[in-house]
Coordinates of N, CA and C in Angstrom, one line a residue:
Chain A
X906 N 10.9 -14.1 8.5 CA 11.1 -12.7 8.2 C 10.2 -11.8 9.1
X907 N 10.9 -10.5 9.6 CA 10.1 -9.7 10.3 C 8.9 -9.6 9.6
X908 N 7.8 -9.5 10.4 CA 6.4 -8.4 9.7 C 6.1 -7.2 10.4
X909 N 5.4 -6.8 9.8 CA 4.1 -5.7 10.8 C 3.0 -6.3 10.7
X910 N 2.7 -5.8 12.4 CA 1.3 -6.9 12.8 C 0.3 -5.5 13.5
X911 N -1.3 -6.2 13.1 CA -2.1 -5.1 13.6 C -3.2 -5.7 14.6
X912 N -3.6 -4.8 15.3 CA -4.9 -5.1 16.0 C -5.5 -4.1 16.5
X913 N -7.4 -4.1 16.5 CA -7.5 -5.7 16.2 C -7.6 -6.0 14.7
X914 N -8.0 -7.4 14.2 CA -8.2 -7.8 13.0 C -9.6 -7.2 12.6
X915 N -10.4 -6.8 13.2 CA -11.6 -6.6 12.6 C -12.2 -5.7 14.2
X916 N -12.6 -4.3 13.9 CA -13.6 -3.5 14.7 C -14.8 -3.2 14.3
X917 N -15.6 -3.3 14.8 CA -17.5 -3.1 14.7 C -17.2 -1.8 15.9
X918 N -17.5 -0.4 15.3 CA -18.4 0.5 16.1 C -19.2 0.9 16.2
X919 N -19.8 2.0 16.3 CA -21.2 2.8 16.4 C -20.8 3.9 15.6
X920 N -21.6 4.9 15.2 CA -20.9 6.3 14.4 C -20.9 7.0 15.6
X921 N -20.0 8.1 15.8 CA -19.7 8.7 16.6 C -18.9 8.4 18.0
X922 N -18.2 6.8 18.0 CA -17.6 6.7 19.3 C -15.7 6.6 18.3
X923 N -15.5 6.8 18.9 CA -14.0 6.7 19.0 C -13.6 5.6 19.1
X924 N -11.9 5.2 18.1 CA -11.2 3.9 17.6 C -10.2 4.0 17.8
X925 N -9.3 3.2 17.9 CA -7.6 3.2 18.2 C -7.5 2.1 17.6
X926 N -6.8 2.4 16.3 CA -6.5 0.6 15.6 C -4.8 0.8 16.2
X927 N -4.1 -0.2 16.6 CA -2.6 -0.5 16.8 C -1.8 -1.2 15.9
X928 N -0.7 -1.0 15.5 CA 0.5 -1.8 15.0 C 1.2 -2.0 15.7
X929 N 2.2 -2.8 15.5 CA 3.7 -3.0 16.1 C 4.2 -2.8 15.0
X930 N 5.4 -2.0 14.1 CA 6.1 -2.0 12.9 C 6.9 -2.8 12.9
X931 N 8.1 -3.2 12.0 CA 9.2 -3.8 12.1 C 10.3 -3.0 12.7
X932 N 11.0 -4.0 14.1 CA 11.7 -3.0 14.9 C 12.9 -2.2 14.7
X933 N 13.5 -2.5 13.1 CA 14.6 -1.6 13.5 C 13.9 -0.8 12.3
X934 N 13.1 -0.3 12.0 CA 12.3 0.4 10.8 C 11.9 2.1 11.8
X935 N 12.3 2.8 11.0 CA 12.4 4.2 11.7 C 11.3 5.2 11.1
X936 N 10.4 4.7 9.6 CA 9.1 5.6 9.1 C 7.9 4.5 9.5
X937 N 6.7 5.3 9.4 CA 5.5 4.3 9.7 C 4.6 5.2 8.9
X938 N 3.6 4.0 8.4 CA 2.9 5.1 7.6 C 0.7 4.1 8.2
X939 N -0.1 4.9 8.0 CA -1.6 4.7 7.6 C -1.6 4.5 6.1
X940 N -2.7 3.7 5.7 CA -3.5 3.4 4.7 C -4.4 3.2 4.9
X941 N -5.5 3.9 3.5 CA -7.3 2.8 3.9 C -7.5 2.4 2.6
X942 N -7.9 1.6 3.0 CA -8.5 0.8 1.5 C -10.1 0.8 1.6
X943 N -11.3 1.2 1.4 CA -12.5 1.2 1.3 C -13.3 0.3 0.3
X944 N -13.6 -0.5 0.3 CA -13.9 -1.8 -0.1 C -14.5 -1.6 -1.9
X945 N -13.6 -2.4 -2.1 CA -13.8 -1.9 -3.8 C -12.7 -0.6 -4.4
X946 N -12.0 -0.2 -3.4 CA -11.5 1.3 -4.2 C -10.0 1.3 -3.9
X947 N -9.6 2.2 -4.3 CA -7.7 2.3 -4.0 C -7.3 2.4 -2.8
X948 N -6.3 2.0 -2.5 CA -5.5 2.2 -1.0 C -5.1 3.4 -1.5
X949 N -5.1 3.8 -0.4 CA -4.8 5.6 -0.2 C -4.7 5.6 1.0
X950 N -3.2 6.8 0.7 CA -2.2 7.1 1.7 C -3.4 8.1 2.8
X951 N -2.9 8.2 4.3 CA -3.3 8.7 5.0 C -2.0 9.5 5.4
X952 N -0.9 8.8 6.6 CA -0.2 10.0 7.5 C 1.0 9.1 7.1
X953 N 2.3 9.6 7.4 CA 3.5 9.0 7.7 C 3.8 10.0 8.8
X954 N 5.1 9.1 9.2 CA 5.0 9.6 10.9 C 7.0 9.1 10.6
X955 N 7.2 10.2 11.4 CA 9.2 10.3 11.8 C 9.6 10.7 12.5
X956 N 10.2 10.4 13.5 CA 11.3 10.8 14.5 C 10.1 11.1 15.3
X957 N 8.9 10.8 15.9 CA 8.1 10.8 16.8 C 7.3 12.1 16.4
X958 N 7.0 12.5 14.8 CA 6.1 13.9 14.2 C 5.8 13.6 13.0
X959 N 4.8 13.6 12.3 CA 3.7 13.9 11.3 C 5.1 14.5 10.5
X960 N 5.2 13.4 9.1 CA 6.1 13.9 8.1 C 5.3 14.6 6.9
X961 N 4.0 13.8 7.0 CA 3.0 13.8 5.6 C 1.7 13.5 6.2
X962 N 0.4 14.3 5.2 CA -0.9 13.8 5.4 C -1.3 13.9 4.3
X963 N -2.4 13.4 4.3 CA -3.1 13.6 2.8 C -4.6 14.5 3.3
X964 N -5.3 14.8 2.2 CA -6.6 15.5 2.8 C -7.5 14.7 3.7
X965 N -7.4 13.4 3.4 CA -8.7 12.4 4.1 C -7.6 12.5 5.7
X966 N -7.0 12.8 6.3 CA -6.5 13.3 7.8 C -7.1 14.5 7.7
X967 N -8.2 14.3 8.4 CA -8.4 15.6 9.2 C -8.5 15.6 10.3
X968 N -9.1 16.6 11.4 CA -8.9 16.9 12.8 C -9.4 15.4 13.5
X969 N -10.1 14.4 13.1 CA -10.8 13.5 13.3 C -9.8 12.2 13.5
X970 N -8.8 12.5 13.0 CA -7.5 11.2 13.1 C -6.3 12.1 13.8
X971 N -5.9 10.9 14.3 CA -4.5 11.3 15.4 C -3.1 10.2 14.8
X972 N -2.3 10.1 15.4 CA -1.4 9.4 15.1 C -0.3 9.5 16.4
X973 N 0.2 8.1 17.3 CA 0.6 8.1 18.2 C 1.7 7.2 18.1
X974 N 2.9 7.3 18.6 CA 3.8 6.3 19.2 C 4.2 6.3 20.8
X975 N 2.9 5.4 21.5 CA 3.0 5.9 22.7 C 4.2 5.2 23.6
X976 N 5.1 4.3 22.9 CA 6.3 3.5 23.6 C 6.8 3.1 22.2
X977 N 8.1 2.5 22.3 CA 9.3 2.1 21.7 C 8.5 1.5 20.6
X978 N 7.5 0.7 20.6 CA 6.9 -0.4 19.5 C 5.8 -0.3 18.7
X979 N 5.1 0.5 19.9 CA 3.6 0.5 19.1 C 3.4 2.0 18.6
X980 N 2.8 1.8 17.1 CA 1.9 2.8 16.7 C 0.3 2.8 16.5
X981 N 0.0 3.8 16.6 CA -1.5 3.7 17.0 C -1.9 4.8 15.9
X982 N -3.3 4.3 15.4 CA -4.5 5.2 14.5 C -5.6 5.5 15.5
X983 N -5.6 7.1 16.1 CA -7.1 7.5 16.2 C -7.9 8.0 15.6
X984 N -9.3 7.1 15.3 CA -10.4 8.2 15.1 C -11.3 8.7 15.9
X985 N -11.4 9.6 16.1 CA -11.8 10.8 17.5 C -14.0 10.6 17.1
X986 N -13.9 10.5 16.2 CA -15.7 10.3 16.3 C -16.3 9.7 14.7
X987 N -16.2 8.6 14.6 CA -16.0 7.6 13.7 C -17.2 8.1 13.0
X988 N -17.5 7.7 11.2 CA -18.3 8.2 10.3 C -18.8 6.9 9.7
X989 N -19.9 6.8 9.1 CA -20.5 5.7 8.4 C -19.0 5.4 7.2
X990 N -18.7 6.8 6.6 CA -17.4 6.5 5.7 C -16.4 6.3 6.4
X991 N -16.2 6.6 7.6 CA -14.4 5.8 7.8 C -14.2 4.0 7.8
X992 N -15.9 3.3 7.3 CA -15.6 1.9 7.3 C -14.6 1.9 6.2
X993 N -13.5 1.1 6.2 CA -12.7 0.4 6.1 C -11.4 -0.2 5.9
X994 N -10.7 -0.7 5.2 CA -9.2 -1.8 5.9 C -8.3 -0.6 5.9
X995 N -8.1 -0.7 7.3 CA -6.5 0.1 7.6 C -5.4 -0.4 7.5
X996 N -4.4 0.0 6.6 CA -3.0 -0.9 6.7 C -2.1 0.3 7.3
X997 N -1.2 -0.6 7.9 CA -0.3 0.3 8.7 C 1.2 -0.4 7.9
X998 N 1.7 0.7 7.7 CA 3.2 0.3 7.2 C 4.6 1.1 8.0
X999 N 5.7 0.4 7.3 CA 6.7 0.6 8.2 C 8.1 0.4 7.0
X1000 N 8.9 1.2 7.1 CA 10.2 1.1 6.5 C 11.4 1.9 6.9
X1001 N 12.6 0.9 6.3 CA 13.5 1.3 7.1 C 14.4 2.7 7.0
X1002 N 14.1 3.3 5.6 CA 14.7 4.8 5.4 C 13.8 5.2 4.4
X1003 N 14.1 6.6 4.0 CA 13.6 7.5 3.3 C 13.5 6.8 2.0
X1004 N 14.7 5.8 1.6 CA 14.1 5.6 0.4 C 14.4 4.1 0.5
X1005 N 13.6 3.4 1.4 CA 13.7 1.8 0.9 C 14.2 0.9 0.0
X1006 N 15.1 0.4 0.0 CA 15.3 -0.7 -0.6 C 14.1 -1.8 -1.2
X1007 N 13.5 -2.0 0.2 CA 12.2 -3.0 -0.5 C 10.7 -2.6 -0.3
X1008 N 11.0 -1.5 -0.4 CA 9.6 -0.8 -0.2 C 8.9 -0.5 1.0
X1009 N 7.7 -0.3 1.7 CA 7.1 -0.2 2.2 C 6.2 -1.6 3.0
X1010 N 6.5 -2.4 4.1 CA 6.0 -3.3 5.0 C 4.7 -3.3 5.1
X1011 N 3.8 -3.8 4.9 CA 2.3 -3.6 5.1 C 1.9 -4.8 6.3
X1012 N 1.1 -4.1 7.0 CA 0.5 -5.3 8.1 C -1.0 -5.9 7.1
X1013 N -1.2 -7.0 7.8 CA -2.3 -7.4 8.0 C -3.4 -6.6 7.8
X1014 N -3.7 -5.8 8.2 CA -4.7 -4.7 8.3 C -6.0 -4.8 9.4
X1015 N -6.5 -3.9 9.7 CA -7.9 -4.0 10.5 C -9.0 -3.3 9.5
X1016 N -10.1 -4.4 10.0 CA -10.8 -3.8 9.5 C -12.4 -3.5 10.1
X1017 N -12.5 -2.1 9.6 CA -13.3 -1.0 10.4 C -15.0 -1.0 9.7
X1018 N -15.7 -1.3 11.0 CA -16.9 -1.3 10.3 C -17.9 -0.3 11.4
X1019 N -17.9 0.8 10.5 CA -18.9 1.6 11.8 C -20.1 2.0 11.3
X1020 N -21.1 1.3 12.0 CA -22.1 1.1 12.1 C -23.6 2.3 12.3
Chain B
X401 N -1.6 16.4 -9.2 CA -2.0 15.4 -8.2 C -1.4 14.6 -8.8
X402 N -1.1 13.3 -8.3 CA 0.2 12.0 -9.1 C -1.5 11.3 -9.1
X403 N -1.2 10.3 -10.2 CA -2.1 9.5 -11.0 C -1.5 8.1 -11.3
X404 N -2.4 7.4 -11.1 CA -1.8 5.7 -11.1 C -2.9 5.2 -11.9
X405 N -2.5 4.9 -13.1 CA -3.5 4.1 -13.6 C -3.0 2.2 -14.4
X406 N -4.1 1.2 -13.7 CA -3.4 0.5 -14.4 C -4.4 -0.8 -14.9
X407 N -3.7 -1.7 -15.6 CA -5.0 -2.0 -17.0 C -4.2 -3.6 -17.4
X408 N -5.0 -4.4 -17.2 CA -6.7 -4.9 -17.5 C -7.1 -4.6 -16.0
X409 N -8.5 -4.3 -15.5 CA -9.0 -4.2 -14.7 C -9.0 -5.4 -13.6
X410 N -9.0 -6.9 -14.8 CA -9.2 -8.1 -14.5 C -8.6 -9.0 -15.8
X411 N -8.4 -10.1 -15.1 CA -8.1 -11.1 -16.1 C -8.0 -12.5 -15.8
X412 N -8.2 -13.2 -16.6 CA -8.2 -14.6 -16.4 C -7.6 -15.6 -17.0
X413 N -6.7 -16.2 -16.7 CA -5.7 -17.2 -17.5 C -5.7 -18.7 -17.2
X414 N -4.9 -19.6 -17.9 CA -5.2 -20.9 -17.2 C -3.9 -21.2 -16.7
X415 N -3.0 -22.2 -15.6 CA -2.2 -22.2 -15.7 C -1.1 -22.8 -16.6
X416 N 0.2 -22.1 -17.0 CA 0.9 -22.0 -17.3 C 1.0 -21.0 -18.7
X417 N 0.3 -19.9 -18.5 CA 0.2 -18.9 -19.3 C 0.8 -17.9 -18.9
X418 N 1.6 -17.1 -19.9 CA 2.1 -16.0 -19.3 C 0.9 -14.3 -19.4
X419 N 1.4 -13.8 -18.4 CA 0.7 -12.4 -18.4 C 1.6 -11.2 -18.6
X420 N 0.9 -10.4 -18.9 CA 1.5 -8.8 -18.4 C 0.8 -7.8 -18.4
X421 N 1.3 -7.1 -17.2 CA 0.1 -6.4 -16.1 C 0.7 -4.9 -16.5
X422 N -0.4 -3.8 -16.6 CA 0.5 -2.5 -17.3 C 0.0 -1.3 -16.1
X423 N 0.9 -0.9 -16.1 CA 1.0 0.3 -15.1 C 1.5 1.7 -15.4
X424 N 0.7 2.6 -15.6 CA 0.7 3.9 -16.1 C 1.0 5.2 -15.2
X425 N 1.8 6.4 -15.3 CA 1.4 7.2 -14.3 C 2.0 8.4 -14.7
X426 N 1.2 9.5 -13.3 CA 1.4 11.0 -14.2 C 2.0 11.6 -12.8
X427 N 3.3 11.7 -12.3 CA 3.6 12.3 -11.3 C 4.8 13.6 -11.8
X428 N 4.7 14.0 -10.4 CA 5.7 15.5 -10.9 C 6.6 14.8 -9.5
X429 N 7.7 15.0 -10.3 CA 9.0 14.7 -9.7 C 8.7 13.3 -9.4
X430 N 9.0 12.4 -10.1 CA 9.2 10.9 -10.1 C 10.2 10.5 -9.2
X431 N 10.3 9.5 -8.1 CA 11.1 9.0 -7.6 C 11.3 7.4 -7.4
X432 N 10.0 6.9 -7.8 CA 10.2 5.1 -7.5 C 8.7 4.7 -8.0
X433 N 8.5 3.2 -8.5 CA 7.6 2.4 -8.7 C 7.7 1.2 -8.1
X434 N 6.7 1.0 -7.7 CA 6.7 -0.2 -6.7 C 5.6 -0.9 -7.1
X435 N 5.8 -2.5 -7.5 CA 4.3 -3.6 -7.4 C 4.3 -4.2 -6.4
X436 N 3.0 -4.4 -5.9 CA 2.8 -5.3 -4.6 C 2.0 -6.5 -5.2
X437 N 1.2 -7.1 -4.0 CA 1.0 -8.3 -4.5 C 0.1 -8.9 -3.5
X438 N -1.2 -8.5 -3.4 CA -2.6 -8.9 -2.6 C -3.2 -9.5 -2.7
X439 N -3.2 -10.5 -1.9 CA -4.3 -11.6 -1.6 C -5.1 -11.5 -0.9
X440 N -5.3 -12.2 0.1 CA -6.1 -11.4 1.1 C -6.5 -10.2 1.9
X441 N -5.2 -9.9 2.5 CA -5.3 -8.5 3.1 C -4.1 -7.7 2.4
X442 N -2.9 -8.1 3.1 CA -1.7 -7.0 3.2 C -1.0 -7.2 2.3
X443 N -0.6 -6.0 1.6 CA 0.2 -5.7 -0.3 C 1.5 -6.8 0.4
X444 N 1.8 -7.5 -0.3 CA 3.2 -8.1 -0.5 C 4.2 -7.6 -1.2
X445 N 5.4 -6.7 -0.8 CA 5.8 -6.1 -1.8 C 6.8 -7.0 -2.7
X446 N 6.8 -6.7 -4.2 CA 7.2 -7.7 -5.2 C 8.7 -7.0 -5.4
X447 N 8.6 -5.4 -6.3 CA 9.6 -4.6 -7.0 C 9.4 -3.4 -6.7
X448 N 10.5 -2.8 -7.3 CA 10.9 -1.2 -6.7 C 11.8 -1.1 -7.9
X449 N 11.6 -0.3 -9.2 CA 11.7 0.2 -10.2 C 11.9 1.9 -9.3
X450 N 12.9 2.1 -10.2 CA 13.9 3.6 -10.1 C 14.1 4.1 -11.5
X451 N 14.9 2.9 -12.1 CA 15.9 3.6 -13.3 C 14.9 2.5 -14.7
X452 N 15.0 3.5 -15.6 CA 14.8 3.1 -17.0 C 14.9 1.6 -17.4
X453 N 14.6 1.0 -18.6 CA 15.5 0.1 -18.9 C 15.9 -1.5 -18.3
X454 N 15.9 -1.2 -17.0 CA 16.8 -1.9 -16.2 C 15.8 -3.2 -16.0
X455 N 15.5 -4.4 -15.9 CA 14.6 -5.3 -15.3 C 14.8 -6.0 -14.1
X456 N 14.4 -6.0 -13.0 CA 13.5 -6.3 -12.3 C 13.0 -7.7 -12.7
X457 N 13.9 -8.8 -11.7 CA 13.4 -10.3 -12.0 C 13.5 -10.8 -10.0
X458 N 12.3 -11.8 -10.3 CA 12.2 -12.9 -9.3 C 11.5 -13.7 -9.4
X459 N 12.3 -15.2 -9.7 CA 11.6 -16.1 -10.4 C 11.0 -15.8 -11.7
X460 N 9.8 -16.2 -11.4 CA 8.9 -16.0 -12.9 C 8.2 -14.8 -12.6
X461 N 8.8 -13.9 -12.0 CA 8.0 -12.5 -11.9 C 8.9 -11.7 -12.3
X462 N 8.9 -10.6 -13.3 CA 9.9 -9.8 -13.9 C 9.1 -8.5 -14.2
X463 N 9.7 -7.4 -13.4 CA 9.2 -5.8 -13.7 C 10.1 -4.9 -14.7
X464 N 9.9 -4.3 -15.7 CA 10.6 -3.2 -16.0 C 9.7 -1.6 -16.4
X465 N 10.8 -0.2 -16.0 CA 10.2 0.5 -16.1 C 10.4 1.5 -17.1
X466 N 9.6 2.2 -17.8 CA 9.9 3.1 -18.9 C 10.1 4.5 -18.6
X467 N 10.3 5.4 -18.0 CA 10.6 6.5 -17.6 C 10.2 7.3 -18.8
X468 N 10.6 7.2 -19.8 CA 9.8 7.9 -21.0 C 8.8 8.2 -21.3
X469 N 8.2 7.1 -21.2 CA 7.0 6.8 -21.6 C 5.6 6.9 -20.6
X470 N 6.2 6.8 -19.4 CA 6.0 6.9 -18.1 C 4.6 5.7 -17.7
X471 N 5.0 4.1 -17.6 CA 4.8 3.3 -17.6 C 5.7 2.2 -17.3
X472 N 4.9 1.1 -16.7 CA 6.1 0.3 -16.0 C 5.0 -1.4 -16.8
X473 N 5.8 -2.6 -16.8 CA 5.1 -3.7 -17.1 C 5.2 -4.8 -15.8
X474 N 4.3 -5.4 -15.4 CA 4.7 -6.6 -14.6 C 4.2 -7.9 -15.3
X475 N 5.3 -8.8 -15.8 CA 5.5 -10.2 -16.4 C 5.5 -11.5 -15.7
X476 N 4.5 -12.0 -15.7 CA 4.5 -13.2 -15.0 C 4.4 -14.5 -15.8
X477 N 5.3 -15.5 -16.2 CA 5.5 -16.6 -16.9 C 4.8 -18.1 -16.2
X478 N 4.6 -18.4 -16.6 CA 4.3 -20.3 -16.4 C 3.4 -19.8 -15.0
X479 N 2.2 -19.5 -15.5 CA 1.2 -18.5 -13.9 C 0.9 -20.2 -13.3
X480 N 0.9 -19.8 -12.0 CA 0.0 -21.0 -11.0 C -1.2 -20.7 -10.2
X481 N -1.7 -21.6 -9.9 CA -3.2 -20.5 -9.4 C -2.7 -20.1 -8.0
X482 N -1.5 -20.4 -7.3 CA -1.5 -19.2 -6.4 C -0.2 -18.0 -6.5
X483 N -0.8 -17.4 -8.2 CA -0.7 -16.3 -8.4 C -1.7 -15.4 -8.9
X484 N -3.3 -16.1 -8.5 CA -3.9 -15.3 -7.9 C -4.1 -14.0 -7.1
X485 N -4.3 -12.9 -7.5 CA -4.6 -12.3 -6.1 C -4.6 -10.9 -7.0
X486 N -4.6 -9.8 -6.2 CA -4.9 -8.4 -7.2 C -3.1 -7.8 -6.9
X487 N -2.6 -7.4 -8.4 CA -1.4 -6.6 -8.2 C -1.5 -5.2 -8.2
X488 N -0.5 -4.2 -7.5 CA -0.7 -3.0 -7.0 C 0.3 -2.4 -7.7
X489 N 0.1 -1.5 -8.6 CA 1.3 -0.6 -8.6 C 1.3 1.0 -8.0
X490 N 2.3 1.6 -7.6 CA 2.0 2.6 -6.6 C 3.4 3.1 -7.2
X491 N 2.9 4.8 -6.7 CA 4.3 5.3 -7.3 C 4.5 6.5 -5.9
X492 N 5.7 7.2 -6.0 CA 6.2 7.7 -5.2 C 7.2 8.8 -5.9
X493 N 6.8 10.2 -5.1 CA 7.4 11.1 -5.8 C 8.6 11.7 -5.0
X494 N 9.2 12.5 -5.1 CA 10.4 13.4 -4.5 C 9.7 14.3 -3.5
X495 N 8.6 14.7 -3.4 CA 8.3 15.1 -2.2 C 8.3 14.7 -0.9
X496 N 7.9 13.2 -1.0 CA 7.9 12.2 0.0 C 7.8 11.3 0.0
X497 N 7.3 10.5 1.1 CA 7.0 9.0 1.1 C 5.9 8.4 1.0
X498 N 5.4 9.2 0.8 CA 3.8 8.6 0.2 C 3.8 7.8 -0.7
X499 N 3.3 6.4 -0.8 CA 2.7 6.2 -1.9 C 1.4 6.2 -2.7
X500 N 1.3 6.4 -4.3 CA -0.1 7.1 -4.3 C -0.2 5.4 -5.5
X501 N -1.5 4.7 -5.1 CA -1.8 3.8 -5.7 C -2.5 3.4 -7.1
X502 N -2.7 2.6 -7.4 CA -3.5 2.4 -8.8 C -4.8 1.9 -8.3
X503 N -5.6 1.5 -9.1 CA -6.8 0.5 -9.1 C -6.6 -0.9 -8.7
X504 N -5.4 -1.4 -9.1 CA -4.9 -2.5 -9.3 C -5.4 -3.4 -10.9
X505 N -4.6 -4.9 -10.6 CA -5.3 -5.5 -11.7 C -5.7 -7.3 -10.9
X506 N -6.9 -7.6 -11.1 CA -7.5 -8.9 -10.1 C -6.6 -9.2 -11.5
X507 N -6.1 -10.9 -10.8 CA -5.5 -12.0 -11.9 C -6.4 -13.2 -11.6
X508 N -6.8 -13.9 -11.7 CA -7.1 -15.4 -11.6 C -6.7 -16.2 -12.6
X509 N -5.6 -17.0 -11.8 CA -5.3 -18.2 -12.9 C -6.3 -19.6 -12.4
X510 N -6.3 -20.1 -13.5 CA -7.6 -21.1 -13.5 C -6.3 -22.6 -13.7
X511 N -6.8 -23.5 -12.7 CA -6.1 -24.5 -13.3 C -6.4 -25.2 -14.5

């Protein structure tokens, strides 16, 4: 069965340098979305992304996260100057229309530890 | 704000016990309920509840949802210990595709 795959599996930064976690989604899947899960607490939604533009964000996207599809496959999470709080697990998801049949794809996740 | 709440926090069973996992929520403009299904890292999605009534079976995992009452149940029969792991229910409104999550519920089945 297709998946969504992430990398890397695990980042160690510094506070204040900048991250780029990657996905690959599943390829005939046309939404992609962020998640963080902060260890112990709820996953919570970040961005969804469509037709190559920002469908949705939640408040925790601020000016400090980006969101890229720089070729056909990969999507990318930036954080522009990483915070002792932006440690933790990013899932990146992927599905194939507005209203999924089987829900929402989750990767593996990375996970973010800034230091 | 949509609200997911869901309950026992935790639980512990031995195998071949059945469970049910309860999932609560407060959204405006309701469009879908979804459980996933976490073990280590990445939600495994299980069900996708829409309509009332209706249940939601695979294998020994069966979802149904209340729209009324605005609550959903996940049933797991003859449990094995690798049905372990924390379940997710998450809901989704008509504005978009967001999903907004619960707490979850940790399961450990004990052999």
């Amino acid at each position: 069965e297709p998946e969504v795959t992430q990398t890397p599996s695990h980042q160690v930064t510094q506070m204040g340098q900048e991250v780029i976690l990657r996905c690959v989604p599943i390829s005939n899947h046309l939404y992609f979305y962020w998640y963080r899960q902060i260890l112990g607490q709820k996953v919570e939604f970040l961005v969804s992304f469509y037709n190559n533009e920002i469908s949705e964000k939640s408040e925790i996207f601020d000016d400090q996260f980006s969101v890229e599809r720089p070729d056909g496959s990969n999507f990318t999470l930036k954080i522009r100057s990483t915070k002792l709080e932006d440690s933790a697990m990013y899932f990146c998801a992927s599905s194939a229309g507005t209203v999924p049949i089987r829900g929402q794809f989750f990767g593996p996740g990375t996970r973010l530890t800034v230091l | 704000e949509d609200k997911v709440v869901q309950s026992p926090l935790s639980l512990v069973v031995h195998e071949g016990d059945t469970v049910t996992l309860n999932c609560s929520y407060e959204v405006t403009n309701f469009r879908s309920l979804l459980w996933y299904k976490q073990e280590k890292k990445a939600p495994t999605f299980l069900f996708m509840l829409t309509s009332s009534g209706i249940e939601k079976k695979s294998g020994r995992l069966s979802s149904i949802l209340d729209k009324k009452e605005l609550f959903s149940i996940l049933n797991i029969t003859a449990t094995q210990t690798g049905d372990s792991a924390v379940y997710l229910c998450a809901v989704r409104d008509n504005a978009g595709n967001m999903l907004t999550f619960g707490g979850g519920t940790r399961l450990m089945v004990k052999p």
